[in-house]
Amino acid sequence: MGKRQFSPSPLTVRQAHHPELRRGTSAPSRLSVCVFRTPWGWMGVSETAKGIDAVVLPQASRQAVLSELGLPLAQRQKGRISPRLCEARAQLIDYLSGTRRSFDLPLDLSRGTGFRQKVWRTLLRIPYSRLRSYQWVAARVGGRQYARAVGNAVGANPMPIVIPCHRIVAHDMSLGGFSCGLPAKRKLLTLEGTLQTLRGKQS
């Protein structure tokens, strides 16, 4: 009797081809961070040698921002803030003040898998005051069958606001989810003038 051949189960096949399970590049070392006040609360940004790699949405305290960045609560900024972090801070404050609609910053996406980077680059194409669905993104990164994987990638976005995941809503135009909480998403959509599009459809 010949040697029995292994036949992978349907689950194994799906896993082998699932874009979320493909290996991404190794995460680079973080160079420095900037924690700062805005009219909405405390925010933070960090950078690597390649560019901005993380943004923390407004928090109640500086300590909360440091915690989100994975840094010790007692850590303090040492030395001068880099020009790139200064520019990121200025652009974020301008956005929250309603005087900026787009960002011009070098970004380091290498903490994500290849699939997640593709999703994040697609989110960057969504203009200010426009809404798109998870299915819209999925159709541009491999097919609508990847809508769930797209949802995971959107939820893992390391640079909210700059990479505008808040502009993604459910296919039925309900609010959908947001990793930073729905109150923050509503506030951002109100700033951009699109929340009224969803009113009456938010369950």
PDB file of C-alpha atoms in Angstrom:
ATOM      1  CA  MET A   1       0.000   0.000   0.000  1.00  0.00           C
ATOM      2  CA  GLY A   2       1.447   3.366  -1.024  1.00  0.00           C
ATOM      3  CA  LYS A   3       2.280   6.117   1.385  1.00  0.00           C
ATOM      4  CA  ARG A   4      -0.798   8.106   2.315  1.00  0.00           C
ATOM      5  CA  GLN A   5      -0.685  11.659   1.040  1.00  0.00           C
ATOM      6  CA  PHE A   6      -1.605  14.502   3.357  1.00  0.00           C
ATOM      7  CA  SER A   7      -4.728  16.349   2.290  1.00  0.00           C
ATOM      8  CA  PRO A   8      -5.095  19.669   4.099  1.00  0.00           C
ATOM      9  CA  SER A   9      -8.446  20.450   5.642  1.00  0.00           C
ATOM     10  CA  PRO A  10     -10.441  23.446   4.323  1.00  0.00           C
ATOM     11  CA  LEU A  11      -9.395  25.396   7.434  1.00  0.00           C
ATOM     12  CA  THR A  12      -5.716  24.732   6.709  1.00  0.00           C
ATOM     13  CA  VAL A  13      -6.133  25.884   3.112  1.00  0.00           C
ATOM     14  CA  ARG A  14      -7.841  29.104   4.162  1.00  0.00           C
ATOM     15  CA  GLN A  15      -5.112  29.796   6.690  1.00  0.00           C
ATOM     16  CA  ALA A  16      -2.363  29.207   4.135  1.00  0.00           C
ATOM     17  CA  HIS A  17      -3.837  31.806   1.786  1.00  0.00           C
ATOM     18  CA  HIS A  18      -5.151  34.258   4.382  1.00  0.00           C
ATOM     19  CA  PRO A  19      -3.403  37.622   3.863  1.00  0.00           C
ATOM     20  CA  GLU A  20      -3.401  38.402   7.585  1.00  0.00           C
ATOM     21  CA  LEU A  21      -1.134  35.410   8.278  1.00  0.00           C
ATOM     22  CA  ARG A  22       1.622  36.313   5.852  1.00  0.00           C
ATOM     23  CA  ARG A  23       4.773  37.475   7.526  1.00  0.00           C
ATOM     24  CA  GLY A  24       5.540  41.184   7.530  1.00  0.00           C
ATOM     25  CA  THR A  25       8.860  42.916   7.916  1.00  0.00           C
ATOM     26  CA  SER A  26      10.484  43.177  11.326  1.00  0.00           C
ATOM     27  CA  ALA A  27       9.643  46.290  13.320  1.00  0.00           C
ATOM     28  CA  PRO A  28      12.368  48.959  13.281  1.00  0.00           C
ATOM     29  CA  SER A  29      13.641  50.654  16.404  1.00  0.00           C
ATOM     30  CA  ARG A  30      11.775  53.718  17.586  1.00  0.00           C
ATOM     31  CA  LEU A  31      14.005  56.791  17.709  1.00  0.00           C
ATOM     32  CA  SER A  32      11.991  59.304  19.701  1.00  0.00           C
ATOM     33  CA  VAL A  33       8.529  60.377  20.783  1.00  0.00           C
ATOM     34  CA  CYS A  34       6.681  63.634  21.244  1.00  0.00           C
ATOM     35  CA  VAL A  35       3.804  64.018  23.717  1.00  0.00           C
ATOM     36  CA  PHE A  36       1.886  67.275  23.498  1.00  0.00           C
ATOM     37  CA  ARG A  37      -1.329  69.078  24.385  1.00  0.00           C
ATOM     38  CA  THR A  38      -4.070  69.809  21.864  1.00  0.00           C
ATOM     39  CA  PRO A  39      -7.502  71.437  22.218  1.00  0.00           C
ATOM     40  CA  TRP A  40      -8.866  67.878  22.395  1.00  0.00           C
ATOM     41  CA  GLY A  41      -6.461  66.499  25.012  1.00  0.00           C
ATOM     42  CA  TRP A  42      -2.993  64.965  25.179  1.00  0.00           C
ATOM     43  CA  MET A  43      -1.622  63.311  22.029  1.00  0.00           C
ATOM     44  CA  GLY A  44       1.563  61.540  21.054  1.00  0.00           C
ATOM     45  CA  VAL A  45       3.584  60.706  17.956  1.00  0.00           C
ATOM     46  CA  SER A  46       6.688  58.585  17.520  1.00  0.00           C
ATOM     47  CA  GLU A  47       9.220  58.132  14.754  1.00  0.00           C
ATOM     48  CA  THR A  48      11.781  55.714  13.390  1.00  0.00           C
ATOM     49  CA  ALA A  49      14.596  56.446  10.980  1.00  0.00           C
ATOM     50  CA  LYS A  50      12.095  56.009   8.122  1.00  0.00           C
ATOM     51  CA  GLY A  51       9.308  58.259   9.362  1.00  0.00           C
ATOM     52  CA  ILE A  52       6.354  58.628  11.712  1.00  0.00           C
ATOM     53  CA  ASP A  53       5.281  55.191  12.945  1.00  0.00           C
ATOM     54  CA  ALA A  54       2.613  55.833  15.597  1.00  0.00           C
ATOM     55  CA  VAL A  55      -0.037  58.388  16.536  1.00  0.00           C
ATOM     56  CA  VAL A  56      -1.982  58.337  19.797  1.00  0.00           C
ATOM     57  CA  LEU A  57      -5.400  59.984  19.704  1.00  0.00           C
ATOM     58  CA  PRO A  58      -6.316  62.533  22.408  1.00  0.00           C
ATOM     59  CA  GLN A  59      -6.134  61.167  25.944  1.00  0.00           C
ATOM     60  CA  ALA A  60      -6.943  62.624  29.350  1.00  0.00           C
ATOM     61  CA  SER A  61      -3.322  62.703  30.519  1.00  0.00           C
ATOM     62  CA  ARG A  62       0.281  62.583  29.387  1.00  0.00           C
ATOM     63  CA  GLN A  63       0.718  59.312  31.267  1.00  0.00           C
ATOM     64  CA  ALA A  64      -2.112  57.740  29.265  1.00  0.00           C
ATOM     65  CA  VAL A  65      -0.346  58.678  26.019  1.00  0.00           C
ATOM     66  CA  LEU A  66       2.943  57.184  27.197  1.00  0.00           C
ATOM     67  CA  SER A  67       1.091  54.010  28.135  1.00  0.00           C
ATOM     68  CA  GLU A  68      -0.445  53.807  24.646  1.00  0.00           C
ATOM     69  CA  LEU A  69       3.041  54.192  23.176  1.00  0.00           C
ATOM     70  CA  GLY A  70       4.274  51.364  25.393  1.00  0.00           C
ATOM     71  CA  LEU A  71       6.673  53.592  27.323  1.00  0.00           C
ATOM     72  CA  PRO A  72       7.298  53.811  31.094  1.00  0.00           C
ATOM     73  CA  LEU A  73       5.005  56.297  32.804  1.00  0.00           C
ATOM     74  CA  ALA A  74       7.957  58.130  34.305  1.00  0.00           C
ATOM     75  CA  GLN A  75       9.717  58.609  30.966  1.00  0.00           C
ATOM     76  CA  ARG A  76      10.302  62.207  29.932  1.00  0.00           C
ATOM     77  CA  GLN A  77      11.260  63.687  26.592  1.00  0.00           C
ATOM     78  CA  LYS A  78      14.979  64.366  26.596  1.00  0.00           C
ATOM     79  CA  GLY A  79      16.709  66.883  24.394  1.00  0.00           C
ATOM     80  CA  ARG A  80      15.201  68.705  21.460  1.00  0.00           C
ATOM     81  CA  ILE A  81      12.275  67.309  19.524  1.00  0.00           C
ATOM     82  CA  SER A  82      13.228  66.385  15.974  1.00  0.00           C
ATOM     83  CA  PRO A  83      12.007  68.613  13.106  1.00  0.00           C
ATOM     84  CA  ARG A  84       9.919  65.715  11.807  1.00  0.00           C
ATOM     85  CA  LEU A  85       8.097  65.275  15.123  1.00  0.00           C
ATOM     86  CA  CYS A  86       7.623  69.043  15.393  1.00  0.00           C
ATOM     87  CA  GLU A  87       6.015  69.041  11.954  1.00  0.00           C
ATOM     88  CA  ALA A  88       3.776  66.089  12.821  1.00  0.00           C
ATOM     89  CA  ARG A  89       2.672  67.853  16.009  1.00  0.00           C
ATOM     90  CA  ALA A  90       1.904  71.076  14.128  1.00  0.00           C
ATOM     91  CA  GLN A  91      -0.084  69.296  11.418  1.00  0.00           C
ATOM     92  CA  LEU A  92      -2.149  67.310  13.937  1.00  0.00           C
ATOM     93  CA  ILE A  93      -2.979  70.436  15.946  1.00  0.00           C
ATOM     94  CA  ASP A  94      -3.981  72.229  12.740  1.00  0.00           C
ATOM     95  CA  TYR A  95      -6.222  69.313  11.764  1.00  0.00           C
ATOM     96  CA  LEU A  96      -8.004  69.261  15.126  1.00  0.00           C
ATOM     97  CA  SER A  97      -8.430  73.040  14.883  1.00  0.00           C
ATOM     98  CA  GLY A  98     -10.162  72.638  11.518  1.00  0.00           C
ATOM     99  CA  THR A  99      -7.476  74.399   9.466  1.00  0.00           C
ATOM    100  CA  ARG A 100      -5.871  71.339   7.817  1.00  0.00           C
ATOM    101  CA  ARG A 101      -7.453  68.656   5.643  1.00  0.00           C
ATOM    102  CA  SER A 102      -4.473  66.508   4.630  1.00  0.00           C
ATOM    103  CA  PHE A 103      -1.076  65.483   5.959  1.00  0.00           C
ATOM    104  CA  ASP A 104       2.344  65.704   4.389  1.00  0.00           C
ATOM    105  CA  LEU A 105       4.556  63.473   6.519  1.00  0.00           C
ATOM    106  CA  PRO A 106       6.957  60.586   5.844  1.00  0.00           C
ATOM    107  CA  LEU A 107       5.378  57.418   7.246  1.00  0.00           C
ATOM    108  CA  ASP A 108       6.943  54.138   8.333  1.00  0.00           C
ATOM    109  CA  LEU A 109       4.381  51.361   7.810  1.00  0.00           C
ATOM    110  CA  SER A 110       6.785  48.481   8.360  1.00  0.00           C
ATOM    111  CA  ARG A 111       5.227  47.364  11.650  1.00  0.00           C
ATOM    112  CA  GLY A 112       2.392  45.840   9.632  1.00  0.00           C
ATOM    113  CA  THR A 113       2.300  42.774   7.412  1.00  0.00           C
ATOM    114  CA  GLY A 114       2.413  43.299   3.674  1.00  0.00           C
ATOM    115  CA  PHE A 115      -1.377  42.999   3.532  1.00  0.00           C
ATOM    116  CA  ARG A 116      -1.926  45.515   6.324  1.00  0.00           C
ATOM    117  CA  GLN A 117       0.441  47.976   4.669  1.00  0.00           C
ATOM    118  CA  LYS A 118      -1.590  47.651   1.478  1.00  0.00           C
ATOM    119  CA  VAL A 119      -4.790  48.393   3.405  1.00  0.00           C
ATOM    120  CA  TRP A 120      -3.237  51.404   5.149  1.00  0.00           C
ATOM    121  CA  ARG A 121      -2.020  52.835   1.835  1.00  0.00           C
ATOM    122  CA  THR A 122      -5.547  52.446   0.478  1.00  0.00           C
ATOM    123  CA  LEU A 123      -6.947  54.348   3.471  1.00  0.00           C
ATOM    124  CA  LEU A 124      -4.556  57.189   2.660  1.00  0.00           C
ATOM    125  CA  ARG A 125      -6.424  57.638  -0.633  1.00  0.00           C
ATOM    126  CA  ILE A 126      -9.710  58.515   1.100  1.00  0.00           C
ATOM    127  CA  PRO A 127     -10.050  62.314   1.038  1.00  0.00           C
ATOM    128  CA  TYR A 128     -11.212  64.567   3.834  1.00  0.00           C
ATOM    129  CA  SER A 129     -15.001  64.533   4.420  1.00  0.00           C
ATOM    130  CA  ARG A 130     -15.512  61.320   2.414  1.00  0.00           C
ATOM    131  CA  LEU A 131     -16.667  57.944   3.720  1.00  0.00           C
ATOM    132  CA  ARG A 132     -15.861  54.483   2.393  1.00  0.00           C
ATOM    133  CA  SER A 133     -16.870  50.950   3.411  1.00  0.00           C
ATOM    134  CA  TYR A 134     -14.766  47.946   4.387  1.00  0.00           C
ATOM    135  CA  GLN A 135     -15.931  46.301   1.158  1.00  0.00           C
ATOM    136  CA  TRP A 136     -14.673  49.294  -0.840  1.00  0.00           C
ATOM    137  CA  VAL A 137     -11.218  48.810   0.656  1.00  0.00           C
ATOM    138  CA  ALA A 138     -11.324  45.031   0.214  1.00  0.00           C
ATOM    139  CA  ALA A 139     -12.116  45.389  -3.486  1.00  0.00           C
ATOM    140  CA  ARG A 140      -8.894  47.375  -3.888  1.00  0.00           C
ATOM    141  CA  VAL A 141      -6.579  45.074  -1.950  1.00  0.00           C
ATOM    142  CA  GLY A 142      -7.483  41.669  -3.322  1.00  0.00           C
ATOM    143  CA  GLY A 143     -11.240  41.151  -3.392  1.00  0.00           C
ATOM    144  CA  ARG A 144     -14.397  41.551  -1.349  1.00  0.00           C
ATOM    145  CA  GLN A 145     -13.794  38.159   0.265  1.00  0.00           C
ATOM    146  CA  TYR A 146     -11.103  39.883   2.335  1.00  0.00           C
ATOM    147  CA  ALA A 147     -13.509  42.315   4.016  1.00  0.00           C
ATOM    148  CA  ARG A 148     -12.974  40.698   7.435  1.00  0.00           C
ATOM    149  CA  ALA A 149      -9.188  40.813   7.062  1.00  0.00           C
ATOM    150  CA  VAL A 150      -9.528  44.450   6.022  1.00  0.00           C
ATOM    151  CA  GLY A 151     -11.474  45.104   9.219  1.00  0.00           C
ATOM    152  CA  ASN A 152      -8.626  43.628  11.254  1.00  0.00           C
ATOM    153  CA  ALA A 153      -6.076  45.747   9.383  1.00  0.00           C
ATOM    154  CA  VAL A 154      -8.139  48.907   9.861  1.00  0.00           C
ATOM    155  CA  GLY A 155      -8.412  48.145  13.577  1.00  0.00           C
ATOM    156  CA  ALA A 156      -4.632  47.719  13.791  1.00  0.00           C
ATOM    157  CA  ASN A 157      -3.900  51.089  12.165  1.00  0.00           C
ATOM    158  CA  PRO A 158      -0.972  52.567  14.153  1.00  0.00           C
ATOM    159  CA  MET A 159      -1.516  56.138  12.953  1.00  0.00           C
ATOM    160  CA  PRO A 160      -5.180  57.140  13.314  1.00  0.00           C
ATOM    161  CA  ILE A 161      -6.128  60.522  11.824  1.00  0.00           C
ATOM    162  CA  VAL A 162      -2.999  60.563   9.645  1.00  0.00           C
ATOM    163  CA  ILE A 163      -4.116  57.242   8.150  1.00  0.00           C
ATOM    164  CA  PRO A 164      -7.844  58.057   8.216  1.00  0.00           C
ATOM    165  CA  CYS A 165      -9.435  54.825   9.417  1.00  0.00           C
ATOM    166  CA  HIS A 166     -12.231  56.918  10.966  1.00  0.00           C
ATOM    167  CA  ARG A 167     -13.574  57.416   7.412  1.00  0.00           C
ATOM    168  CA  ILE A 168     -14.405  53.711   7.126  1.00  0.00           C
ATOM    169  CA  VAL A 169     -18.021  52.803   7.889  1.00  0.00           C
ATOM    170  CA  ALA A 170     -20.166  49.701   7.496  1.00  0.00           C
ATOM    171  CA  HIS A 171     -21.631  48.774   4.112  1.00  0.00           C
ATOM    172  CA  ASP A 172     -25.118  49.857   5.268  1.00  0.00           C
ATOM    173  CA  MET A 173     -23.708  53.289   6.200  1.00  0.00           C
ATOM    174  CA  SER A 174     -23.922  52.602   9.924  1.00  0.00           C
ATOM    175  CA  LEU A 175     -21.037  53.876  12.019  1.00  0.00           C
ATOM    176  CA  GLY A 176     -19.105  50.604  12.181  1.00  0.00           C
ATOM    177  CA  GLY A 177     -16.268  50.178  14.668  1.00  0.00           C
ATOM    178  CA  PHE A 178     -13.252  52.176  15.761  1.00  0.00           C
ATOM    179  CA  SER A 179     -10.286  50.927  17.765  1.00  0.00           C
ATOM    180  CA  CYS A 180     -10.139  54.200  19.715  1.00  0.00           C
ATOM    181  CA  GLY A 181     -13.840  54.123  20.623  1.00  0.00           C
ATOM    182  CA  LEU A 182     -16.996  55.300  18.877  1.00  0.00           C
ATOM    183  CA  PRO A 183     -17.161  58.653  20.748  1.00  0.00           C
ATOM    184  CA  ALA A 184     -13.788  59.574  19.212  1.00  0.00           C
ATOM    185  CA  LYS A 185     -14.978  58.452  15.771  1.00  0.00           C
ATOM    186  CA  ARG A 186     -18.140  60.545  16.049  1.00  0.00           C
ATOM    187  CA  LYS A 187     -16.083  63.566  17.059  1.00  0.00           C
ATOM    188  CA  LEU A 188     -13.724  63.183  14.091  1.00  0.00           C
ATOM    189  CA  LEU A 189     -16.597  62.724  11.641  1.00  0.00           C
ATOM    190  CA  THR A 190     -18.333  65.770  13.122  1.00  0.00           C
ATOM    191  CA  LEU A 191     -15.157  67.781  12.558  1.00  0.00           C
ATOM    192  CA  GLU A 192     -15.130  66.691   8.905  1.00  0.00           C
ATOM    193  CA  GLY A 193     -18.855  67.300   8.464  1.00  0.00           C
ATOM    194  CA  THR A 194     -19.819  63.720   7.629  1.00  0.00           C
ATOM    195  CA  LEU A 195     -21.492  62.466  10.805  1.00  0.00           C
ATOM    196  CA  GLN A 196     -24.888  63.759   9.672  1.00  0.00           C
ATOM    197  CA  THR A 197     -24.665  61.338   6.737  1.00  0.00           C
ATOM    198  CA  LEU A 198     -24.920  58.482   9.241  1.00  0.00           C
ATOM    199  CA  ARG A 199     -27.526  59.882  11.613  1.00  0.00           C
ATOM    200  CA  GLY A 200     -30.555  57.667  11.972  1.00  0.00           C
ATOM    201  CA  LYS A 201     -28.492  54.663  10.861  1.00  0.00           C
ATOM    202  CA  GLN A 202     -26.336  54.227  13.954  1.00  0.00           C
ATOM    203  CA  SER A 203     -27.430  51.210  15.944  1.00  0.00           C
TER     204      SER A 203
END
